[in-house]
PDB file of C-alpha atoms and ligand atoms in Angstrom:
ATOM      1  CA  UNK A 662       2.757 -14.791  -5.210  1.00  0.00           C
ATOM      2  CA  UNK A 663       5.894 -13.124  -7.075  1.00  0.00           C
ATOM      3  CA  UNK A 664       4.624  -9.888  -7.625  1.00  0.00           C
ATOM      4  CA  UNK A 665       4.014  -9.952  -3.669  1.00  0.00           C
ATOM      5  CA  UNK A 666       7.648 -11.150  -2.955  1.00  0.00           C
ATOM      6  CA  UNK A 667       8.848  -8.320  -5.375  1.00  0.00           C
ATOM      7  CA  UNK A 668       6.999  -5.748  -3.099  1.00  0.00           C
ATOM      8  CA  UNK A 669       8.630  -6.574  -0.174  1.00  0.00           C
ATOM      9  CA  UNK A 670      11.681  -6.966  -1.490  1.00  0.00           C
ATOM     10  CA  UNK A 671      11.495  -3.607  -2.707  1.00  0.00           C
ATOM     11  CA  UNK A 672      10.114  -2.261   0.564  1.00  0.00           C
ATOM     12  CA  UNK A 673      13.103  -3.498   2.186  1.00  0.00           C
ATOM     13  CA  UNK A 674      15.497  -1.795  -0.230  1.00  0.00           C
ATOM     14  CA  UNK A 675      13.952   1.179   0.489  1.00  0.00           C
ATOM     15  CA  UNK A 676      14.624   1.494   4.019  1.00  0.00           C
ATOM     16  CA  UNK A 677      17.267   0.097   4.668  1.00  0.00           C
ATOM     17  CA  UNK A 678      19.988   2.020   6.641  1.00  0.00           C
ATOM     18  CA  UNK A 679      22.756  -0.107   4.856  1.00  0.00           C
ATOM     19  CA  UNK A 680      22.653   1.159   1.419  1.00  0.00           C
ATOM     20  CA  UNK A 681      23.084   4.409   2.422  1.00  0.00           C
ATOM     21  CA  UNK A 682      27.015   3.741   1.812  1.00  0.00           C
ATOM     22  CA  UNK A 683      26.439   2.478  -1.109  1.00  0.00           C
ATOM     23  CA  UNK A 684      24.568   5.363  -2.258  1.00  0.00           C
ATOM     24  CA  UNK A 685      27.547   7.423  -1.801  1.00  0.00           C
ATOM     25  CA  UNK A 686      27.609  10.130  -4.902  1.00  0.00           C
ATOM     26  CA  UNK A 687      23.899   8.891  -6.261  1.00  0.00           C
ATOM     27  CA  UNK A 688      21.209  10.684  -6.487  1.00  0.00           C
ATOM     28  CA  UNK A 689      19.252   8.765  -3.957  1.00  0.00           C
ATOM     29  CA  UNK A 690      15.550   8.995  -2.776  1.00  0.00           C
ATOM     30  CA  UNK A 691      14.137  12.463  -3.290  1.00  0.00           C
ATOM     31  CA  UNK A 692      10.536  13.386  -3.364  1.00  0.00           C
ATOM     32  CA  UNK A 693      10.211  12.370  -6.718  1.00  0.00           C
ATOM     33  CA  UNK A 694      11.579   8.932  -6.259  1.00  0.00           C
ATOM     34  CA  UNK A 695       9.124   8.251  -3.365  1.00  0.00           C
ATOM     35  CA  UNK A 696       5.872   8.968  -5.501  1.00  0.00           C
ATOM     36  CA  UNK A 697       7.028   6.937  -8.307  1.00  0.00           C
ATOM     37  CA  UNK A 698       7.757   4.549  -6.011  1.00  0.00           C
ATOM     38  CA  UNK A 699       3.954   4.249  -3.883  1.00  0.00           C
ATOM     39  CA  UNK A 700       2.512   5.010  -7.259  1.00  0.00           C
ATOM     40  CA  UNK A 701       4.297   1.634  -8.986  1.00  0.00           C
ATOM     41  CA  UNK A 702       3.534  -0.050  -5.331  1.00  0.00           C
ATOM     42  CA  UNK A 703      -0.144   1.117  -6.335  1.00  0.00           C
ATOM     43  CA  UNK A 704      -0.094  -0.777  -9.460  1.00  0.00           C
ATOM     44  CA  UNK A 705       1.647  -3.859  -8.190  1.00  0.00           C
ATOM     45  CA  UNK A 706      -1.502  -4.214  -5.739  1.00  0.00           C
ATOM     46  CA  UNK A 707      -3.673  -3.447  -8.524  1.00  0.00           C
ATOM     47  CA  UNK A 708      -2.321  -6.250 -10.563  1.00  0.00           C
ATOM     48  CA  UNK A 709      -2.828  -8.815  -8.067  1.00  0.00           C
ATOM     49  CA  UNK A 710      -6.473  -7.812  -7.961  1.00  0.00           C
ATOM     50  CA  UNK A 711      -7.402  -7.312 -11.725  1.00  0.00           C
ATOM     51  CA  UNK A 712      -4.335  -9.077 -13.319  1.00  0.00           C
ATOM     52  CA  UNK A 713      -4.463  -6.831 -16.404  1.00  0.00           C
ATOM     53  CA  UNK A 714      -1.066  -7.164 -18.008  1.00  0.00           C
ATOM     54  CA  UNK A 715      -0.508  -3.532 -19.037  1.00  0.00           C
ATOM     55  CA  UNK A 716      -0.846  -2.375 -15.179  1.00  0.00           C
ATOM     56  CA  UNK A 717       1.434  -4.800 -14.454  1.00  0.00           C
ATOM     57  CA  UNK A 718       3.705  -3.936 -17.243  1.00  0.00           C
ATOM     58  CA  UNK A 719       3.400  -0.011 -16.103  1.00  0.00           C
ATOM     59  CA  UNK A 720       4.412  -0.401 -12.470  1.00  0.00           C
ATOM     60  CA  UNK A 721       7.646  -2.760 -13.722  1.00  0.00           C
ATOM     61  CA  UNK A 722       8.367   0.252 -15.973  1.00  0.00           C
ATOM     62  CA  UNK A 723       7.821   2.535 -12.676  1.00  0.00           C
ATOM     63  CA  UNK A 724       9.702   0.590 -10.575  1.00  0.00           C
ATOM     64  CA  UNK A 725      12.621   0.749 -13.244  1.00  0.00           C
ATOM     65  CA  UNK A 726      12.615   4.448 -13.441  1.00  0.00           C
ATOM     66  CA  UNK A 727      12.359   5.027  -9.664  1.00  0.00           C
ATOM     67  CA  UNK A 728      15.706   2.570  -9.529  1.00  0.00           C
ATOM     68  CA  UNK A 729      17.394   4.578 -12.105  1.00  0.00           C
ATOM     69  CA  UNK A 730      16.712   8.127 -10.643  1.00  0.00           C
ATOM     70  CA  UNK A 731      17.678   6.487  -7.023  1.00  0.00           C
ATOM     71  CA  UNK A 732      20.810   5.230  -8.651  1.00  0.00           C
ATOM     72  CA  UNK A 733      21.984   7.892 -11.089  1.00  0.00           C
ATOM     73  CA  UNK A 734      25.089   9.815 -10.566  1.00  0.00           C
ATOM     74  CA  UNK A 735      24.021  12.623 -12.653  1.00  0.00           C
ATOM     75  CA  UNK A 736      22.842  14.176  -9.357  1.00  0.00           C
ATOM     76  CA  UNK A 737      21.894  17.491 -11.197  1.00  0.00           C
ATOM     77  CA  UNK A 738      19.696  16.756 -13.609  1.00  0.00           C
ATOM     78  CA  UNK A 739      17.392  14.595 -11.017  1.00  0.00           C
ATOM     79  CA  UNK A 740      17.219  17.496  -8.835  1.00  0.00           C
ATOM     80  CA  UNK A 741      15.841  19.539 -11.643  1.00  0.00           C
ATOM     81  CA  UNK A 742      13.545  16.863 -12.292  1.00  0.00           C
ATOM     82  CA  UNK A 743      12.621  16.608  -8.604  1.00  0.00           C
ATOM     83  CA  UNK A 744      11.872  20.662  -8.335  1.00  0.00           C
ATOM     84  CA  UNK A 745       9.895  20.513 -11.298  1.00  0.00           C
ATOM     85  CA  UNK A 746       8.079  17.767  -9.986  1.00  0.00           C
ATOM     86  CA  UNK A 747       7.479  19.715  -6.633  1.00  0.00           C
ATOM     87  CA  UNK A 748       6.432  22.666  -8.321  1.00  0.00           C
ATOM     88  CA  UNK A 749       3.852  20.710 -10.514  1.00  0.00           C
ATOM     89  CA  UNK A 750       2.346  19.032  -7.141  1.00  0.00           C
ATOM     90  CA  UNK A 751       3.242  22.340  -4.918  1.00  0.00           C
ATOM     91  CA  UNK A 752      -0.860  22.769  -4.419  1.00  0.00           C
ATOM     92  CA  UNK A 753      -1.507  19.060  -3.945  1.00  0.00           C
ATOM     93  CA  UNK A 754       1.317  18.314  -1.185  1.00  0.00           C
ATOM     94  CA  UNK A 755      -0.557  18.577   2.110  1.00  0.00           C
ATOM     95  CA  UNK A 756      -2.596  15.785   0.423  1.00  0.00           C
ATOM     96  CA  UNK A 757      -0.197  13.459  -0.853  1.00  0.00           C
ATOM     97  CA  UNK A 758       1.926  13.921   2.675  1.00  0.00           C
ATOM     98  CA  UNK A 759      -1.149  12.691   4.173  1.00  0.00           C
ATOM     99  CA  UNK A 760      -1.468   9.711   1.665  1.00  0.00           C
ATOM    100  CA  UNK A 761       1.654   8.705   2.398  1.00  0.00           C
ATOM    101  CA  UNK A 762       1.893   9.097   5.852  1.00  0.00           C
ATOM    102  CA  UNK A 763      -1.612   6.645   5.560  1.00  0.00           C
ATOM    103  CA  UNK A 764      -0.154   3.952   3.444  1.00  0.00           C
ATOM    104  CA  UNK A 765       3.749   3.764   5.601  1.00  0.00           C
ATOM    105  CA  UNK A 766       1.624   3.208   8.625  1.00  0.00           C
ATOM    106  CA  UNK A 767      -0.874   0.930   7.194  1.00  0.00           C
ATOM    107  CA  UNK A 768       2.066  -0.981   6.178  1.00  0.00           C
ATOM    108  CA  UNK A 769       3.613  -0.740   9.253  1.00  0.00           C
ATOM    109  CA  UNK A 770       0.969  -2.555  11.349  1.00  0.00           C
ATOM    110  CA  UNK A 771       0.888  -5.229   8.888  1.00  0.00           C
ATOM    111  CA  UNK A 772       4.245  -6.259   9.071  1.00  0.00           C
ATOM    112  CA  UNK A 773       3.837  -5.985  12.663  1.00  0.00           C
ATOM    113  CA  UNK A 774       0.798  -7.866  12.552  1.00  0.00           C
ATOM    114  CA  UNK A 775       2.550 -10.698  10.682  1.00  0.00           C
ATOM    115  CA  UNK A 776       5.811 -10.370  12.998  1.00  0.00           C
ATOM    116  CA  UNK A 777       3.288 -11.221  16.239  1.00  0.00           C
ATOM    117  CA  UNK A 778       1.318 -13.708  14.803  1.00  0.00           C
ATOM    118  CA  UNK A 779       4.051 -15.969  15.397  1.00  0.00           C
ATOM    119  CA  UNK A 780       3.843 -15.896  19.170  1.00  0.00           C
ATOM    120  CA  UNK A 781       0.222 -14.587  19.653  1.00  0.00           C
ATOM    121  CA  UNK A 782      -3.253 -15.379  19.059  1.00  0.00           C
ATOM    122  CA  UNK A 783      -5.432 -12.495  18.669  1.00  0.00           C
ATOM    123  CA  UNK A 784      -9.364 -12.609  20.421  1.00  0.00           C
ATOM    124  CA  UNK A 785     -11.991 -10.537  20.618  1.00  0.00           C
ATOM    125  CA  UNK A 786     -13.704 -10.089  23.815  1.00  0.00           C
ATOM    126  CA  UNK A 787     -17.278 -10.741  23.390  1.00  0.00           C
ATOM    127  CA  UNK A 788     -18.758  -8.222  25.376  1.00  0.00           C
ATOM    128  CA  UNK A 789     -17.248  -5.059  24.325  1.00  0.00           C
ATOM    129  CA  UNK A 790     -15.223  -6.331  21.207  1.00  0.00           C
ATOM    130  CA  UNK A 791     -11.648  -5.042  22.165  1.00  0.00           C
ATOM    131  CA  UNK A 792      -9.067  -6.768  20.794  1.00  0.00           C
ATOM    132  CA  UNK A 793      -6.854  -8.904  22.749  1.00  0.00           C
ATOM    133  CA  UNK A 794      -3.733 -10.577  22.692  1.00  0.00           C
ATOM    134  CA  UNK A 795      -2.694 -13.799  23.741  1.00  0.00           C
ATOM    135  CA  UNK A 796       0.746 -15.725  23.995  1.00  0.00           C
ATOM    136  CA  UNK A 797       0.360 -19.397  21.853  1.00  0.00           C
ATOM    137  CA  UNK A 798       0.810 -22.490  23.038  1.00  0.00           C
ATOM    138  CA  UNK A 799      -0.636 -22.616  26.542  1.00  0.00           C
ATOM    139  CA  UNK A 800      -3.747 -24.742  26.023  1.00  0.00           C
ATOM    140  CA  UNK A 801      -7.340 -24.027  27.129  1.00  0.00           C
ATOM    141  CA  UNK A 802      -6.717 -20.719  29.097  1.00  0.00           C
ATOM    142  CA  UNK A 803      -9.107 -18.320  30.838  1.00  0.00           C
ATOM    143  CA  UNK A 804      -8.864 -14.631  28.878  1.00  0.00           C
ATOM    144  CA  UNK A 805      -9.893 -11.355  31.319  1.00  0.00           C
ATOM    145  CA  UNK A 806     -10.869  -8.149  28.701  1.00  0.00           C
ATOM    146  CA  UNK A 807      -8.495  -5.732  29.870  1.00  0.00           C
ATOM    147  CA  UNK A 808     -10.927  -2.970  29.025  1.00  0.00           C
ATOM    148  CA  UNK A 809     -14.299  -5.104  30.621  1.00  0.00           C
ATOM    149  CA  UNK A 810     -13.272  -7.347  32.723  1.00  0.00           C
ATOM    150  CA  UNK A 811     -15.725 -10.331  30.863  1.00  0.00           C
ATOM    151  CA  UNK A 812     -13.842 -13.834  31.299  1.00  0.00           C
ATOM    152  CA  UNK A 813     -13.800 -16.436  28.406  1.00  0.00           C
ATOM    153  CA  UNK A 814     -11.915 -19.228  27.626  1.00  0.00           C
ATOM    154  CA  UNK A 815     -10.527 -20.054  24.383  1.00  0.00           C
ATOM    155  CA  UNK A 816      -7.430 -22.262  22.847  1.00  0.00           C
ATOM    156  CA  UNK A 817      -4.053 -20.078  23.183  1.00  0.00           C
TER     157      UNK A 817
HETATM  158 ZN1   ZN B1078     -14.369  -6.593  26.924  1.00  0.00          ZN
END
């Protein structure tokens, strides 16, 4: 999956606290930079769903601006960009806060998700369906629902 490996490449680029020396005198991430960036995000997931070529081609040419607005040194003429760009979304903001807010944490539990998978196996109690969490590697073991109390035994 390239296209996958691209986006999380890219996701770590974005937040990482070590470029912000080398931003030093760029224009950075502004509001701006962050939609184009979620919006060519959008399209990368798109393409690995519909594989249309000109989605694909649209959120490489989205990704390409974002990176030269982030990187630019004419630090000016972005901001006027970026203001014009608030003012054009100034009614729809609330909204696309909320979005984003959505798709960060989404994001979030996935990684996190992947991170524990490593170390855990996840059950679901078959009484009441909570999820639980087990460590791996201990054999047959007997689970206890933490919010139930029903006992079963699985493989950890
Ligand atoms: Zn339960």
């Amino acid at each position: 999956m390239g296209s996958l490996y691209f986006i999380i490449r890219w996701l770590v680029f974005m937040f990482r606290d070590k470029m912000m020396r080398f931003m030093v005198g760029r224009n950075g991430v502004d509001q701006l930079g962050r939609a184009t960036t979620w919006l060519a995000l959008l399209l990368m997931l798109t393409t690995m769903l519909t594989h249309s070529a000109m989605v694909y081609l649209l959120a490489l040419l989205l990704i390409i601006y974002s990176y030269f607005r982030m990187m630019s040194r004419n630090i000016s003429k972005r901001y006027l960009e970026n203001q014009r760009y608030l003012q054009i979304t100034d009614r729809i903001r609330p909204f696309l806060n909320k979005v984003e807010f959505k798709w960060q944490s989404t994001i979030r539990k996935v990684a996190n998700w992947f991170s524990q998978r490593k170390y855990y196996r996840f059950y679901k109690c078959p009484n009441c369906h909570q999820k639980l969490r087990v460590p791996k590697g201990h054999g047959k073991i007997e689970i206890t629902c933490k919010r139930c109390s029903t006992r079963f035994i699985k493989k950890s």
